[in-house]
PDB file of C-alpha atoms in Angstrom:
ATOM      1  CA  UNK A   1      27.814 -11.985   3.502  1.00 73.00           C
ATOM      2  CA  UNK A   2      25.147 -13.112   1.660  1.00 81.00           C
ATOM      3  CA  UNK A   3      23.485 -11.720  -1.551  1.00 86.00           C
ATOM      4  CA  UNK A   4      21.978  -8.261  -2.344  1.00 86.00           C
ATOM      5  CA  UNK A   5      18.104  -8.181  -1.890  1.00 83.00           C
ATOM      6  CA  UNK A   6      15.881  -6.570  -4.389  1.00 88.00           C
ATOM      7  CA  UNK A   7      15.368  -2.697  -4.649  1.00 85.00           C
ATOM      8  CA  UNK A   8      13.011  -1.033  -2.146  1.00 81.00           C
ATOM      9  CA  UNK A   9       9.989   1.389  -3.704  1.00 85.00           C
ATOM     10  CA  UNK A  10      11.243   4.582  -4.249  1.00 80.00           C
ATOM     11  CA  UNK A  11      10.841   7.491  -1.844  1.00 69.00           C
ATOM     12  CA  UNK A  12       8.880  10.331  -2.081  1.00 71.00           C
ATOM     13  CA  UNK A  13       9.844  13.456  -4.310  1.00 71.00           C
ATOM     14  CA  UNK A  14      12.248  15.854  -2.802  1.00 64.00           C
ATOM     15  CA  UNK A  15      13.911  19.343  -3.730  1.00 61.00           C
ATOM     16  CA  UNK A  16      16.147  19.110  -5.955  1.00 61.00           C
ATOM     17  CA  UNK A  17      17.605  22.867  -4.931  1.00 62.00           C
ATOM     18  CA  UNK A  18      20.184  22.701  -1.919  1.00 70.00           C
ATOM     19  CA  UNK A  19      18.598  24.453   1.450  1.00 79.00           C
ATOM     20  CA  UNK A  20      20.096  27.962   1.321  1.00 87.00           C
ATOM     21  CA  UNK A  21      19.897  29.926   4.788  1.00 94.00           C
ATOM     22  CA  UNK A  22      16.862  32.293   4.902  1.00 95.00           C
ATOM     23  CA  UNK A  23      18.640  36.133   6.491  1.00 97.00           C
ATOM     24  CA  UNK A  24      17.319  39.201   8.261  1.00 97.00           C
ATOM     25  CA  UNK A  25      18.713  42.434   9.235  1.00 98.00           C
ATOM     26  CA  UNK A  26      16.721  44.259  11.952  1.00 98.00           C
ATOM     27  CA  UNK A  27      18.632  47.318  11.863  1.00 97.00           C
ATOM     28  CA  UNK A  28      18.537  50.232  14.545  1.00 96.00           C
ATOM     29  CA  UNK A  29      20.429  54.040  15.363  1.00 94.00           C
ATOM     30  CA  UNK A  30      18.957  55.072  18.370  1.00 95.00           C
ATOM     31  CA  UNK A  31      20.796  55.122  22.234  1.00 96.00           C
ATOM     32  CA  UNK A  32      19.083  53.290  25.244  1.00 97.00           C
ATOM     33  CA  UNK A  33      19.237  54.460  28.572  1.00 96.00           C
ATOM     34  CA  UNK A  34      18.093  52.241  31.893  1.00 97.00           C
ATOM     35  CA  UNK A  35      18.531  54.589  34.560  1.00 96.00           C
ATOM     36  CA  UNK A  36      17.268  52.524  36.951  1.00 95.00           C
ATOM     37  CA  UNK A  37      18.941  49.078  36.621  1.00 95.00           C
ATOM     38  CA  UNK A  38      18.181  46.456  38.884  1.00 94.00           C
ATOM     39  CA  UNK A  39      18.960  42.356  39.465  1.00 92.00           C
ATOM     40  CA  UNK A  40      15.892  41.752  37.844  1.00 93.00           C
ATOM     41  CA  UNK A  41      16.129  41.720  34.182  1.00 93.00           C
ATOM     42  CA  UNK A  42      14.004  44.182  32.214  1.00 95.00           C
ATOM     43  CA  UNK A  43      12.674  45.086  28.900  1.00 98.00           C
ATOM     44  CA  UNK A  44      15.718  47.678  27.081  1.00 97.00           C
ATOM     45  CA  UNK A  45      14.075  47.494  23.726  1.00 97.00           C
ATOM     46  CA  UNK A  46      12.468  45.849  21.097  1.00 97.00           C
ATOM     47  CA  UNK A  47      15.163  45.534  18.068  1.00 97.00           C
ATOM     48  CA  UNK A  48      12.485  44.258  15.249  1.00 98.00           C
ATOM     49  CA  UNK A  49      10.668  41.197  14.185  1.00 98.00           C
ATOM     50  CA  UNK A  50      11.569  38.199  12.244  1.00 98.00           C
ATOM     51  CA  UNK A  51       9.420  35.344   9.956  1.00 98.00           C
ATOM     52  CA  UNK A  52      10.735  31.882  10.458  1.00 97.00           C
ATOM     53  CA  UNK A  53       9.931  29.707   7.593  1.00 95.00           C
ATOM     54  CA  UNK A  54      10.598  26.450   8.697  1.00 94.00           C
ATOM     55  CA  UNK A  55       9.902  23.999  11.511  1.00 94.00           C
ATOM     56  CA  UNK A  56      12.835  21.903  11.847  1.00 92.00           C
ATOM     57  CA  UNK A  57      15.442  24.540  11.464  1.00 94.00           C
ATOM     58  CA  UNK A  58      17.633  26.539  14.334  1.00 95.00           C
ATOM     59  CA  UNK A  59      17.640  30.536  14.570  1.00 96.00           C
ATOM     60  CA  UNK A  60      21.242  32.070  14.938  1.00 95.00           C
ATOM     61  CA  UNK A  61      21.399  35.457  15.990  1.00 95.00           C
ATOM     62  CA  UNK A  62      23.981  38.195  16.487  1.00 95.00           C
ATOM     63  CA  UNK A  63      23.665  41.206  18.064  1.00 95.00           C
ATOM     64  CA  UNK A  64      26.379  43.805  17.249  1.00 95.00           C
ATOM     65  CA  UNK A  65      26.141  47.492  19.243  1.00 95.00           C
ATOM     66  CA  UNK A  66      28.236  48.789  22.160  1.00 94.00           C
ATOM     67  CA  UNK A  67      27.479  49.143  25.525  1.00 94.00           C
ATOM     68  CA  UNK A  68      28.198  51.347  28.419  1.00 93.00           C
ATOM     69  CA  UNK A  69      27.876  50.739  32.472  1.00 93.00           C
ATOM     70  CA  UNK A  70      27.879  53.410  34.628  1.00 93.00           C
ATOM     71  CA  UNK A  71      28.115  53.872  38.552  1.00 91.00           C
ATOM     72  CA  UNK A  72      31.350  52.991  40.231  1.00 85.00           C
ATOM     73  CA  UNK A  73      31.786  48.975  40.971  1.00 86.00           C
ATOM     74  CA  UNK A  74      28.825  48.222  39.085  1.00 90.00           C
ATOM     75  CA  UNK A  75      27.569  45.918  36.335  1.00 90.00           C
ATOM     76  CA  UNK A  76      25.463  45.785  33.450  1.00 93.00           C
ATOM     77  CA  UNK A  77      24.202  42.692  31.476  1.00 91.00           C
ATOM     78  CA  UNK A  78      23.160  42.542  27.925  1.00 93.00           C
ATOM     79  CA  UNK A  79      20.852  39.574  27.069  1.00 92.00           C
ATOM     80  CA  UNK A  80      18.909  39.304  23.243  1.00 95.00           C
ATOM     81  CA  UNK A  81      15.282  37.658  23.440  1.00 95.00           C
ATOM     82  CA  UNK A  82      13.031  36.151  21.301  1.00 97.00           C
ATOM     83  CA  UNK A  83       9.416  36.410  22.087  1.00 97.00           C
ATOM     84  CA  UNK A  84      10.818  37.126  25.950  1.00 96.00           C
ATOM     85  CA  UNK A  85      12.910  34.119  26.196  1.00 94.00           C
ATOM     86  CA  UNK A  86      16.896  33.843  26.405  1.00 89.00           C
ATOM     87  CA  UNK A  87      18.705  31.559  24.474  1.00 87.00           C
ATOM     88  CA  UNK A  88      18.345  27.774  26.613  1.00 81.00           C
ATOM     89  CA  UNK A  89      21.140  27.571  29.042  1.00 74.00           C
ATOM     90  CA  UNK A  90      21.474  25.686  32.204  1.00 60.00           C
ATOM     91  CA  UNK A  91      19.201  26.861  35.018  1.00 56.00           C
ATOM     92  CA  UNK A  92      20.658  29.861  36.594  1.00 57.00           C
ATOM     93  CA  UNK A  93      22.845  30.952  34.471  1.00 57.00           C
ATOM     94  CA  UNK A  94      22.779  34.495  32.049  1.00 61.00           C
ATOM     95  CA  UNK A  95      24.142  34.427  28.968  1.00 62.00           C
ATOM     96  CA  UNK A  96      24.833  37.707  27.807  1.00 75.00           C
ATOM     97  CA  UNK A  97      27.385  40.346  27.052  1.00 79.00           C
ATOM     98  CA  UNK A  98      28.424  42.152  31.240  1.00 80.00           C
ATOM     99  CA  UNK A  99      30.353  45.733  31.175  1.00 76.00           C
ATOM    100  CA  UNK A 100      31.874  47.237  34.769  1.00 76.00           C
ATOM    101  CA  UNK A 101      32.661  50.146  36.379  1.00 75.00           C
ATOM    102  CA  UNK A 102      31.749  53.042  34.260  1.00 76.00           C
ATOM    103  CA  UNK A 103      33.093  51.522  31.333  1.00 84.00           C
ATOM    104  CA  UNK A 104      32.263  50.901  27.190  1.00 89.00           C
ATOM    105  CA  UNK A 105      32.753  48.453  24.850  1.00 91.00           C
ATOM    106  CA  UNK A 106      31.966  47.402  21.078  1.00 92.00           C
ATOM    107  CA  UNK A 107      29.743  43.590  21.575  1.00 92.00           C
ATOM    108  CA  UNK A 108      29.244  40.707  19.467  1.00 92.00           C
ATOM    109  CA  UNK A 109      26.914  38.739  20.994  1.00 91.00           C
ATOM    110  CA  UNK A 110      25.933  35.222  19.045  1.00 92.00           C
ATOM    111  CA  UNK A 111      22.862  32.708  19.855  1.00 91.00           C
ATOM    112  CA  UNK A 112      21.041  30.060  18.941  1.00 92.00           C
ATOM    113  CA  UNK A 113      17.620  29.163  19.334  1.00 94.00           C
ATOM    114  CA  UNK A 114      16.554  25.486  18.342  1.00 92.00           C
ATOM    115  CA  UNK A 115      12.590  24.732  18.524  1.00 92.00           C
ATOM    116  CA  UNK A 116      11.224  27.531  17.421  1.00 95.00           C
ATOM    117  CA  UNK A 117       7.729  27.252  15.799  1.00 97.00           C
ATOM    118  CA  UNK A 118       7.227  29.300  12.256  1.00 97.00           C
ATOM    119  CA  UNK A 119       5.719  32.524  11.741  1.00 98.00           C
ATOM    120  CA  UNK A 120       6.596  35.728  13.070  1.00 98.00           C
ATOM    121  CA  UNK A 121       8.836  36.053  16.052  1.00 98.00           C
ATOM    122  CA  UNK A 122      10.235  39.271  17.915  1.00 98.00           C
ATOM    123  CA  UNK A 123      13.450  40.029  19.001  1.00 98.00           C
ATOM    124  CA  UNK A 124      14.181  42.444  22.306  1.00 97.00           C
ATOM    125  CA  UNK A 125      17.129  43.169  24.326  1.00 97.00           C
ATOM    126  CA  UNK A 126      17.040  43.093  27.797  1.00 96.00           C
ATOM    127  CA  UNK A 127      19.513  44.717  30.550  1.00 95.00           C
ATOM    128  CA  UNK A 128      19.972  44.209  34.522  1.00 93.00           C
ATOM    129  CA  UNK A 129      22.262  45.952  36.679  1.00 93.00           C
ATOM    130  CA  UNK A 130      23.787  45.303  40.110  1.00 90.00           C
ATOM    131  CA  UNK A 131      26.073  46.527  42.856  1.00 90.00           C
ATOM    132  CA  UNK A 132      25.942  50.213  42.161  1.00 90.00           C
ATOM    133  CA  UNK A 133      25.232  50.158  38.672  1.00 93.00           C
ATOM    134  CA  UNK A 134      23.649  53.892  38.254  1.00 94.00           C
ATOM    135  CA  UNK A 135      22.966  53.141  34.257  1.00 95.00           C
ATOM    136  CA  UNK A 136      22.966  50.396  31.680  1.00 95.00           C
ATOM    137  CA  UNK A 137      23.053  51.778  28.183  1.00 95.00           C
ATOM    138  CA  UNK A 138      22.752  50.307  24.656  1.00 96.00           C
ATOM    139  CA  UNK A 139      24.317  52.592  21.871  1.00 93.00           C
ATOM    140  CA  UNK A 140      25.728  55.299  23.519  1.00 92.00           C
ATOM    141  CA  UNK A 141      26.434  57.173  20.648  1.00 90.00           C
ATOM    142  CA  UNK A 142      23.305  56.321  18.679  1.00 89.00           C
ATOM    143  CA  UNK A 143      25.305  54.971  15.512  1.00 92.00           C
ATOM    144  CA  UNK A 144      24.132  52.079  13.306  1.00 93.00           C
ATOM    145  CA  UNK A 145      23.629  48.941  14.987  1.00 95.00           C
ATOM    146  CA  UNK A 146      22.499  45.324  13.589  1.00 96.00           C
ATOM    147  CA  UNK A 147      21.144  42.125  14.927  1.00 97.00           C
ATOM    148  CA  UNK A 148      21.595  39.344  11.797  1.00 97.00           C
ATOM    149  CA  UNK A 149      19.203  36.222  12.041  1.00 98.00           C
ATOM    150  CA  UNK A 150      19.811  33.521   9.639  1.00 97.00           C
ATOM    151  CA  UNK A 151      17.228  30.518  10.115  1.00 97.00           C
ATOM    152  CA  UNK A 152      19.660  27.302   9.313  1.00 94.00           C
ATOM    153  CA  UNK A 153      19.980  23.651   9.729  1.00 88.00           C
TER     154      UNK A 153
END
């Protein structure tokens, strides 16, 4: 090995503060009621809005509520948007929370969304339901529900 060359010029200034996530609570108590689900997903709600700072960061989002199916042998989905579009998966697939036959259940749902531009973004949930589902509902008993976003690296 030979010997050390000379110093390069130094770099440009930089922060001298550590990057500390930037957080949001959208925050909602009302119940949500499809009664007409269908394989098509559709529009539930719209949960609140969001400012994302930076360019080069990643949104993570979770969605905590409970949902309910009804209709015998039927299923609901759950998916969480921003600006209209789910989380990028594979082609084909849903990624989302699914409840079936007439059932409830507490969800966690948790995303992440790479590539978003900054400024203000909107966050909606979205439901579908097949084979016999009569209803797809969000919050069933209209108690305090949250969807955290925390821009991050």
């Amino acid at each position: 090995m030979g010997p050390v060359g000379p110093a390069g010029p130094p770099g440009p200034p930089g922060s001298s503060a550590p990057f500390v996530p930037i957080r949001t609570m959208l925050v909602y108590t009302n119940q949500m009621k499809d009664v007409e689900p269908s394989e098509a997903p559709k529009l539930l709600r719209t949960v609140g809005t969001f400012t994302k700072e930076l360019a080069d960061t990643v949104i993570e989002l979770t969605w905590q509520s409970h949902i309910r199916t009804e209709g015998d042998d039927g299923y609901c989905s759950f998916d969480v948007r921003i600006d209209g579009a789910s989380m990028p998966v594979p082609s084909g697939l849903w990624l989302g929370a699914t409840l079936h036959d007439t059932n409830d259940a507490p969800v966690n749902l948790y995303l992440e969304f790479p590539g978003l531009a900054p400024g203000a973004h909107e966050v909606t949930l979205w439901t579908r339901g097949v084979n016999g589902a009569t209803a797809c509902i969000d919050n069933p008993g209209s108690f305090l529900r949250t969807v955290h976003v925390v821009e991050t690296y």
